[in-house]
Tab-separated table of C-alpha atoms in Angstrom:
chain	number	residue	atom	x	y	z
R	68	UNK	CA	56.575	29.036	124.454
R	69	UNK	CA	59.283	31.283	123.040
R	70	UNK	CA	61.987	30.029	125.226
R	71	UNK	CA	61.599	26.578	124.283
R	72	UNK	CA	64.022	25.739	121.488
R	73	UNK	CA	61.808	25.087	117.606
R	74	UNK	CA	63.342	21.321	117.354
R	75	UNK	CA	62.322	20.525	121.114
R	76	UNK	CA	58.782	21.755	120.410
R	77	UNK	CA	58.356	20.278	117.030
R	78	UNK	CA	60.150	16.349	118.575
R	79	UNK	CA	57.054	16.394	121.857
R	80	UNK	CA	54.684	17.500	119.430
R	81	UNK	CA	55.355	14.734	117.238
R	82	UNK	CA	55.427	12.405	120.184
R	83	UNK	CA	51.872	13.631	121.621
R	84	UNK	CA	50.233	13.756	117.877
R	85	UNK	CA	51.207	9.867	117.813
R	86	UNK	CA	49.170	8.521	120.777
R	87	UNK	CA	46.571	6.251	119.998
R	88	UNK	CA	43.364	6.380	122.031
R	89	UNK	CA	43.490	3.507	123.537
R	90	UNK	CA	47.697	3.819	125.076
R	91	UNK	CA	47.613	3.592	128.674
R	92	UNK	CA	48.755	7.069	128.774
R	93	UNK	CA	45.716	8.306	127.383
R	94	UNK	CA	43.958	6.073	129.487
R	95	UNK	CA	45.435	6.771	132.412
R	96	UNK	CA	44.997	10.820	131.317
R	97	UNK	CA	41.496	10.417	130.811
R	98	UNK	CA	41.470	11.782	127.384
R	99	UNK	CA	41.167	10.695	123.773
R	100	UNK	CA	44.608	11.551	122.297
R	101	UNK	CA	46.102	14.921	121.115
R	102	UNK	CA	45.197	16.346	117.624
R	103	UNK	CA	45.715	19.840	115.793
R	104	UNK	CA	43.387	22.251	117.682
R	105	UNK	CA	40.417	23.376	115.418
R	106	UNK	CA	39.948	26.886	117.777
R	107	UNK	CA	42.792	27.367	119.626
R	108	UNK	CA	41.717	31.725	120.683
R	109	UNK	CA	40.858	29.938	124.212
R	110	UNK	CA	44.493	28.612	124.230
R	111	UNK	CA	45.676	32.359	123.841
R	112	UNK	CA	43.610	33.666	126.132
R	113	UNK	CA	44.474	31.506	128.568
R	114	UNK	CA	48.262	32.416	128.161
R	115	UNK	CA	47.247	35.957	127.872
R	116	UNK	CA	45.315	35.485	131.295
R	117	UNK	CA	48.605	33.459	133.264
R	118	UNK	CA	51.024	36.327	131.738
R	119	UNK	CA	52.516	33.643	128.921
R	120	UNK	CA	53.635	34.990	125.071
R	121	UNK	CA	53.603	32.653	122.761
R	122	UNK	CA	55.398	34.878	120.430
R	123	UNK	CA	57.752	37.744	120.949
R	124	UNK	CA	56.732	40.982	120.894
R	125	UNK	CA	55.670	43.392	117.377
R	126	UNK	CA	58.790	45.997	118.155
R	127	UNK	CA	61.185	42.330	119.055
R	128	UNK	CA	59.768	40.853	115.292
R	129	UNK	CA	60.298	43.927	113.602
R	130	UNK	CA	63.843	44.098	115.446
R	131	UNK	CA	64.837	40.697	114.716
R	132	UNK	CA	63.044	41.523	110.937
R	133	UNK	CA	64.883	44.242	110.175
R	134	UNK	CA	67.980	44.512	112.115
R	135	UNK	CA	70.566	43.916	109.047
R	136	UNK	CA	69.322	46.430	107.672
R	137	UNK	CA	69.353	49.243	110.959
R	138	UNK	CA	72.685	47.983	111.692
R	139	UNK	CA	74.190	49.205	108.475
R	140	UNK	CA	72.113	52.366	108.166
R	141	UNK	CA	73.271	53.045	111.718
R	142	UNK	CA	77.145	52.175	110.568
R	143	UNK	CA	76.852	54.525	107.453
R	144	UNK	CA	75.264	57.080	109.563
R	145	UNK	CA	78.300	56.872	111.998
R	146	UNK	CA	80.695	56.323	109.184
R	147	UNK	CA	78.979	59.906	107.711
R	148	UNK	CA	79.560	61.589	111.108
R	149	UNK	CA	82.814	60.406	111.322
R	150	UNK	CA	84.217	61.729	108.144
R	151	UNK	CA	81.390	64.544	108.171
R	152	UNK	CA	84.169	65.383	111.346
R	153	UNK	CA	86.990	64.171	109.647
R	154	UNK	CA	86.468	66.913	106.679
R	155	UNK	CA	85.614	69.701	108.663
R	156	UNK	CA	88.711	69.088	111.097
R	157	UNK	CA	90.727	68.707	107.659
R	158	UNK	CA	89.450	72.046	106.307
R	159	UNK	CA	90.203	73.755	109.466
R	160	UNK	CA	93.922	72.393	109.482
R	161	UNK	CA	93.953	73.844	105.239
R	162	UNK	CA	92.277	76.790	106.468
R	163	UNK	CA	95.112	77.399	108.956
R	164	UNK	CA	97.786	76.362	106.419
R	165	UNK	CA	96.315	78.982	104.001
R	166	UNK	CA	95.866	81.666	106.206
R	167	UNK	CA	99.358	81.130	107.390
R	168	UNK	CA	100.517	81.027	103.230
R	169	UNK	CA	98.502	84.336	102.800
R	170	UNK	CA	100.192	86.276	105.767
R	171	UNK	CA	103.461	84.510	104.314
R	172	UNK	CA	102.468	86.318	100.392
R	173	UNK	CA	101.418	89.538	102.591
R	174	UNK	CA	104.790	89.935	104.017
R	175	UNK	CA	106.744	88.522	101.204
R	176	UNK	CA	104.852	91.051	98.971
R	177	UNK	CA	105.652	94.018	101.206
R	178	UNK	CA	109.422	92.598	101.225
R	179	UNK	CA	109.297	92.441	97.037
R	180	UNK	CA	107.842	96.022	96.864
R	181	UNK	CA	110.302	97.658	99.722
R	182	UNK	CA	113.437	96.157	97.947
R	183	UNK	CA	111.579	97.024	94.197
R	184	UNK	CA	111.840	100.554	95.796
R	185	UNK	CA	115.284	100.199	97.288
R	186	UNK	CA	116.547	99.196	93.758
R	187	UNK	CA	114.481	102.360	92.101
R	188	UNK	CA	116.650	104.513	94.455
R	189	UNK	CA	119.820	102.893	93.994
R	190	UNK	CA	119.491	103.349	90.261
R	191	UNK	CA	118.517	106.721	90.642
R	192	UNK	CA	121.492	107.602	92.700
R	193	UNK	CA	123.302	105.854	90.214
R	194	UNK	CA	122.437	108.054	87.624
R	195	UNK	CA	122.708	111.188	90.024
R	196	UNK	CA	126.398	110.305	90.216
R	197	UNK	CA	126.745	110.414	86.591
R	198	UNK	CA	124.663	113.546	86.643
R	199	UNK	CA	126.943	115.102	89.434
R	200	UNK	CA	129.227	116.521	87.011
R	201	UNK	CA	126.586	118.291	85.019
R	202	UNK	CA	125.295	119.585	88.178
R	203	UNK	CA	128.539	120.768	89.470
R	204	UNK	CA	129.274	122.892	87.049
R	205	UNK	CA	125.455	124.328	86.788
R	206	UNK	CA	125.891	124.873	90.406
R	207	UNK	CA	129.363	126.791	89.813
R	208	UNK	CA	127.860	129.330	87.926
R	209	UNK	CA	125.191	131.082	89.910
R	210	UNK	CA	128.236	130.596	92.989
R	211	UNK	CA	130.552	132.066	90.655
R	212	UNK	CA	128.347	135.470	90.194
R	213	UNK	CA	127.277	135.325	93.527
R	214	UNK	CA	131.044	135.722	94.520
R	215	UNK	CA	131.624	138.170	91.743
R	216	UNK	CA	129.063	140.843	92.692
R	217	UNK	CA	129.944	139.950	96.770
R	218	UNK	CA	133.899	140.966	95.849
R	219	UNK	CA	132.787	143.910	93.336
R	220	UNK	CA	130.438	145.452	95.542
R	221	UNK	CA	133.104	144.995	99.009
R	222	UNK	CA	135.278	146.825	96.663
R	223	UNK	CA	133.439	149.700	95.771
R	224	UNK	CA	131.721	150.268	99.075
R	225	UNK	CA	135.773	150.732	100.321
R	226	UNK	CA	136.490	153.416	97.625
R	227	UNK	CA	133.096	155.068	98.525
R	228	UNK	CA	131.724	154.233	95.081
R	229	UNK	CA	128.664	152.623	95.721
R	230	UNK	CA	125.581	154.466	96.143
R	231	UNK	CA	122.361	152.943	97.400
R	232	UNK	CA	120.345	152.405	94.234
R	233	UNK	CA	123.437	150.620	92.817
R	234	UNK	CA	123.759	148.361	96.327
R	235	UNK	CA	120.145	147.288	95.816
R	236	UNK	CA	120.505	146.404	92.347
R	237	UNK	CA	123.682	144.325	93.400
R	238	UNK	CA	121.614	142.577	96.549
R	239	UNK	CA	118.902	141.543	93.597
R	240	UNK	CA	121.662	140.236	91.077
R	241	UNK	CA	122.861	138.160	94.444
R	242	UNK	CA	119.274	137.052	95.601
R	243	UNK	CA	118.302	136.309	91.914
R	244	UNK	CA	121.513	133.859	91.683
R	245	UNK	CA	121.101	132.266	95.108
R	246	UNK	CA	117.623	131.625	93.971
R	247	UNK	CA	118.723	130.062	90.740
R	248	UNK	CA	121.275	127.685	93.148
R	249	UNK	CA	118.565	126.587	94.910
R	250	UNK	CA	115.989	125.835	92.545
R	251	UNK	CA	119.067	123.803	90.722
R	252	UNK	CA	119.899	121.684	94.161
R	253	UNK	CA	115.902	121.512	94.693
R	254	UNK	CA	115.509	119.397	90.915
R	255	UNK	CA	118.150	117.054	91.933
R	256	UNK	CA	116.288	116.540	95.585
R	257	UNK	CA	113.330	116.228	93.867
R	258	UNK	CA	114.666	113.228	91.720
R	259	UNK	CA	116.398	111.358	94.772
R	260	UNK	CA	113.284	111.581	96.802
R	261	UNK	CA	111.887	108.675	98.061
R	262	UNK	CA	109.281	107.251	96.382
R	263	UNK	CA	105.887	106.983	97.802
R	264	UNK	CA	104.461	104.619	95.184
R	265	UNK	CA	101.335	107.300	94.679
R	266	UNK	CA	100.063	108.372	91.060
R	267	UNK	CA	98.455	111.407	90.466
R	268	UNK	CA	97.831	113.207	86.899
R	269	UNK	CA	100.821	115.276	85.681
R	270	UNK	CA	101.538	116.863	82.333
R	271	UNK	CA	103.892	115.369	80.199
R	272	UNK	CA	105.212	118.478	79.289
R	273	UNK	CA	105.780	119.341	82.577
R	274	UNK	CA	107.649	116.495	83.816
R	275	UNK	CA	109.940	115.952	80.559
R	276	UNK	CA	110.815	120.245	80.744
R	277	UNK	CA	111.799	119.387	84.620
R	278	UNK	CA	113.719	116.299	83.683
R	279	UNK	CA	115.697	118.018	80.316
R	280	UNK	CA	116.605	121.259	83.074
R	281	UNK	CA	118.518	118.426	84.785
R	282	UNK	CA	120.524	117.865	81.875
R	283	UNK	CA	120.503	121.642	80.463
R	284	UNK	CA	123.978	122.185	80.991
R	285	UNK	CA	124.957	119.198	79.872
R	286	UNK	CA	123.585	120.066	76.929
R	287	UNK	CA	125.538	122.965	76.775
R	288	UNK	CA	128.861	121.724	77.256
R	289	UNK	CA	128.639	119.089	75.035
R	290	UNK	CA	126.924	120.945	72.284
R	291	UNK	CA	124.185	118.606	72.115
R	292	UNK	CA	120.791	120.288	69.615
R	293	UNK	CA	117.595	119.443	71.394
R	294	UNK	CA	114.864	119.588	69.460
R	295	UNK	CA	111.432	118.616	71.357
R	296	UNK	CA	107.874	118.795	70.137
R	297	UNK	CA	105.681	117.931	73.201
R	298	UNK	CA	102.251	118.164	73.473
R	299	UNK	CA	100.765	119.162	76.749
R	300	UNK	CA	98.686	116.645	77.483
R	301	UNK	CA	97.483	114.878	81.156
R	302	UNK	CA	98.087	111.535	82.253
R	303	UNK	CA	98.033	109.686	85.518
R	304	UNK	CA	101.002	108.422	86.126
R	305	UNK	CA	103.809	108.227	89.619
R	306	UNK	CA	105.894	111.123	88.654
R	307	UNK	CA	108.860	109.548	90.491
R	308	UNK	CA	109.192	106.645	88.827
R	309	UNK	CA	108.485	108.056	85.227
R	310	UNK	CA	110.948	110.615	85.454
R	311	UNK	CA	113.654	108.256	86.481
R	312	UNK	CA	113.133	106.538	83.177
R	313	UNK	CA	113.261	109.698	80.726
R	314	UNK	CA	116.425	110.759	82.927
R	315	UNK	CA	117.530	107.305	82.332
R	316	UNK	CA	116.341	107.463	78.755
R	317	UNK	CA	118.439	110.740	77.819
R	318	UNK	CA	121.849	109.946	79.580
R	319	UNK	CA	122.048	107.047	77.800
R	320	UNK	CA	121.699	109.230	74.452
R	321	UNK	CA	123.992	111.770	75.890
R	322	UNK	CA	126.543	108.562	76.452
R	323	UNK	CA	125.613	107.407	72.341
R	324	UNK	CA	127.155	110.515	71.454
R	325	UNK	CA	130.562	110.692	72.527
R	326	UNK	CA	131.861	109.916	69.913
R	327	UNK	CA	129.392	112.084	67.043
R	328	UNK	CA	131.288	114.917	66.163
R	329	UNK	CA	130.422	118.025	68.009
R	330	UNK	CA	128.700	119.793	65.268
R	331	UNK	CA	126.065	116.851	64.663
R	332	UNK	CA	125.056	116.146	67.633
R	333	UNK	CA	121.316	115.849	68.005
R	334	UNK	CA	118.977	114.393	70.503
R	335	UNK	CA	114.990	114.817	69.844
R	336	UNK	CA	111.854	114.388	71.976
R	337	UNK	CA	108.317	114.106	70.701
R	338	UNK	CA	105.015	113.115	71.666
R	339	UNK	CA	101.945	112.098	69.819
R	340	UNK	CA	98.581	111.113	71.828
R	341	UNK	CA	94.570	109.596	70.597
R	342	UNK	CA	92.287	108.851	72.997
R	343	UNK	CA	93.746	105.879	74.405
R	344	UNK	CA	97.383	106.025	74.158
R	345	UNK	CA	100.011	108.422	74.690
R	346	UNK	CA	103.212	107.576	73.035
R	347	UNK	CA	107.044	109.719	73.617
R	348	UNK	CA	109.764	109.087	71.710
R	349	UNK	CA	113.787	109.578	72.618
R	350	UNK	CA	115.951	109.913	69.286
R	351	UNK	CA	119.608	110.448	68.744
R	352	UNK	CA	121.821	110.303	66.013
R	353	UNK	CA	124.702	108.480	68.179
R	354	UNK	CA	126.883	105.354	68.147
R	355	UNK	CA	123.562	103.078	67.850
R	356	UNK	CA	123.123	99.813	69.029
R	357	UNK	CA	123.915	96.475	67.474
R	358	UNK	CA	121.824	93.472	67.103
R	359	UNK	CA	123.369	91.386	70.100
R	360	UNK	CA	123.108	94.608	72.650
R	361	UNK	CA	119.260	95.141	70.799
R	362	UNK	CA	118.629	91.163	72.467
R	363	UNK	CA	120.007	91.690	75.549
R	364	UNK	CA	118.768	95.045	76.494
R	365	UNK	CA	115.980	94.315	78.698
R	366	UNK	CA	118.275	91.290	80.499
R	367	UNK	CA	119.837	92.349	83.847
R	368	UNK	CA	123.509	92.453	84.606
R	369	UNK	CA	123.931	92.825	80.790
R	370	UNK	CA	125.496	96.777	79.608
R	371	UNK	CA	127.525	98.229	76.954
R	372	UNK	CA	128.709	101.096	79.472
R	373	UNK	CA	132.134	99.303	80.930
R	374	UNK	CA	131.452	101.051	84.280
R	375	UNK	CA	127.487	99.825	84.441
R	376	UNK	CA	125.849	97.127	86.285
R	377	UNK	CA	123.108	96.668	83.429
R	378	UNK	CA	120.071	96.925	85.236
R	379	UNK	CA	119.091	100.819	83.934
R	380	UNK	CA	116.901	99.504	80.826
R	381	UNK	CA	115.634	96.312	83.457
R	382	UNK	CA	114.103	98.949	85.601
R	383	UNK	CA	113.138	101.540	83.187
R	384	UNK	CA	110.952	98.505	81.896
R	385	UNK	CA	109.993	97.233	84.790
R	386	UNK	CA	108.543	100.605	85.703
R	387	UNK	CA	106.583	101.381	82.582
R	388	UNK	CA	105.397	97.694	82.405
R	389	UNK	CA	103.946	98.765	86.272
R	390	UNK	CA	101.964	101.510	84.270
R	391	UNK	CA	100.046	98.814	82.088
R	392	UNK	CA	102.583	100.378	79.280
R	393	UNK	CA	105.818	99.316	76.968
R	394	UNK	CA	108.619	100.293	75.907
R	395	UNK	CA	110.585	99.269	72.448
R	396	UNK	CA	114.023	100.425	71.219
R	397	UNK	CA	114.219	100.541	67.820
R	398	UNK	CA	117.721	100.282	65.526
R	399	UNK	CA	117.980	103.425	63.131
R	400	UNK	CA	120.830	103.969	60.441
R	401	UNK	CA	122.413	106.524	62.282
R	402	UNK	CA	121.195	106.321	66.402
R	403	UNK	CA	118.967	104.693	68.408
R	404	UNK	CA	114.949	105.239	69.057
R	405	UNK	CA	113.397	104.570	72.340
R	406	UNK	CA	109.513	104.296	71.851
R	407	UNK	CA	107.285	104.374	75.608
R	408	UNK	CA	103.554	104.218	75.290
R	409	UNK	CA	101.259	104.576	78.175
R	410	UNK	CA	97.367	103.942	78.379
R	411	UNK	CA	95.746	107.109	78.754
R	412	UNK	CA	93.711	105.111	81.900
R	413	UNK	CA	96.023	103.214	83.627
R	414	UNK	CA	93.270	101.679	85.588
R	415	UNK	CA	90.892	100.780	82.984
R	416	UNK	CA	93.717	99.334	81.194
């Protein structure tokens, strides 16, 4: 029977399978002695009758067969659930970290770009201030006529000397010079206004004539020869930003020159253009620019001007490097040439 223990079983069968015949036990038990069983299917179905298993049952062998083995399948099965879970709660917490880094580069991006534009402004106010001058005395000529016809025409009205045809004439001299005021305060909005950070496609020839009308009496004063060949050609580009860099571009030739005599002084604008670059070159025949200032051009906090904060030529690259472009300063015997290319598709570029 399966509860008996093997070595207890094996010692009474010994004991039984060594009874001789004739031992009083077998005697006394009425039978011949014990032997192996030649058919023992009676035996079985006896025990089978009474409820009695002489072995265990098929699912207990195959248990007791193979239970090594389904105890480690069933550990690496929970050991695979268990860092199955482990991984997934690990990419949640990464997830969550990188979600969290994202938003982080989101806002720090929007930070970089609304300070980017902050500095754009401040240089462009800087450059208004060294404009003002200019400006001022543009502005003090239309005011000046204004006030001239005003006083002439009070006058003459008093002595009775005015007739209407002549007042009308007068009111259009006045309206044509208030006109010209405004359209002279209006350029210098337009170059302080804030910057939207939107391209659109503008003609080059259009935006350089509006940025040299900034500088036209300037030009005048100082007896400085422009001589421009631009083509009229298209290109998408943020008209902000670009003509803060030719405004840029030109004082600093305007500043080269000081010290050119009067008569010689030259500054000289062209463009050339293929079908998939437009280039625009600034030349002057001023001062120049030695090798050291050629190395540190482009390096912030770094300017020949004693009055500048070197960061003009940082931003003027900065903003044409935005446009997928470049821009190169070149060393000429007499002067300085500043070479900008642009793609002719910024976004293809």
């Amino acid at each position: 029977m399966k509860h008996v223990p093997a070595d207890y079983a094996n010692h009474i069968a010994r004991i039984l399978l060594t009874i001789p015949p004739a031992s009083e036990i077998a005697v006394s038990g009425l039978y011949g002695g014990w032997s192996v069983p030649i058919d023992d299917s009676a035996i079985y179905q006896l025990m089978d009758d009474i409820g009695v298993s002489i072995q265990p049952p098929y699912l207990s062998r195959i248990w007791v067969r193979y239970r090594g083995w389904v105890l480690i399948s069933v550990g690496l099965v929970l050991l695979f659930i268990g860092y199955h879970f482990r991984v997934n709660y690990l990419v949640h917490v990464r997830s969550a970290q990188l979600r969290n880094e994202v938003d982080q580069h989101e806002q720090t991006a929007k930070q970089l770009e609304k300070e980017t534009n902050q500095l754009y402004k401040a240089q462009r106010i800087l450059l208004s201030g060294e404009l003002a001058s200019g400006v001022a005395h543009e502005l003090n000529q239309p005011l000046m006529a204004i006030g001239t016809y005003a006083s002439g025409g009070r006058k003459r009205l008093t002595r009775s000397e005015l007739g209407r045809e002549q007042l009308i004439q007068m009111l259009e001299k006045i309206e044509q010079q208030t006109l010209n005021a405004s359209q002279i305060i209006q350029r210098m909005r337009d170059f302080m206004k804030v910057h939207n950070n939107e391209t659109e496609f503008v003609s080059i020839k259009t935006l350089l004539s509006n940025t040299l009308l900034i500088f036209q009496h300037t030009f005048k004063h100082q007896n400085i020869q422009l001589k421009s060949d631009i083509d009229d050609v298209s290109i998408e580009l943020d008209p902000v930003l670009i003509q803060q860099v030719f405004a840029n571009l030109i004082q600093n030739s305007i500043d080269a020159l000081k010290d050119t005599p009067v008569d010689e002084r030259a500054i000289s604008i062209h463009t050339h253009y293929n079908d998939a670059l437009l280039t625009v070159v600034f030349t002057d025949n001023g001062c120049g620019i030695s090798d050291k200032q050629l190395k540190q051009l482009f390096m912030p906090f770094q300017s020949s001007k004693e009055a500048g904060l070197g960061l003009g030529m940082v931003i003027c690259k900065r903003i044409i490097e935005a446009h997928n472009g470049s821009i190169e300063a070149i060393q000429q015997t007499c002067g300085t040439r500043f070479v900008i290319t642009f793609p002719r598709d910024i976004n293809k570029e």
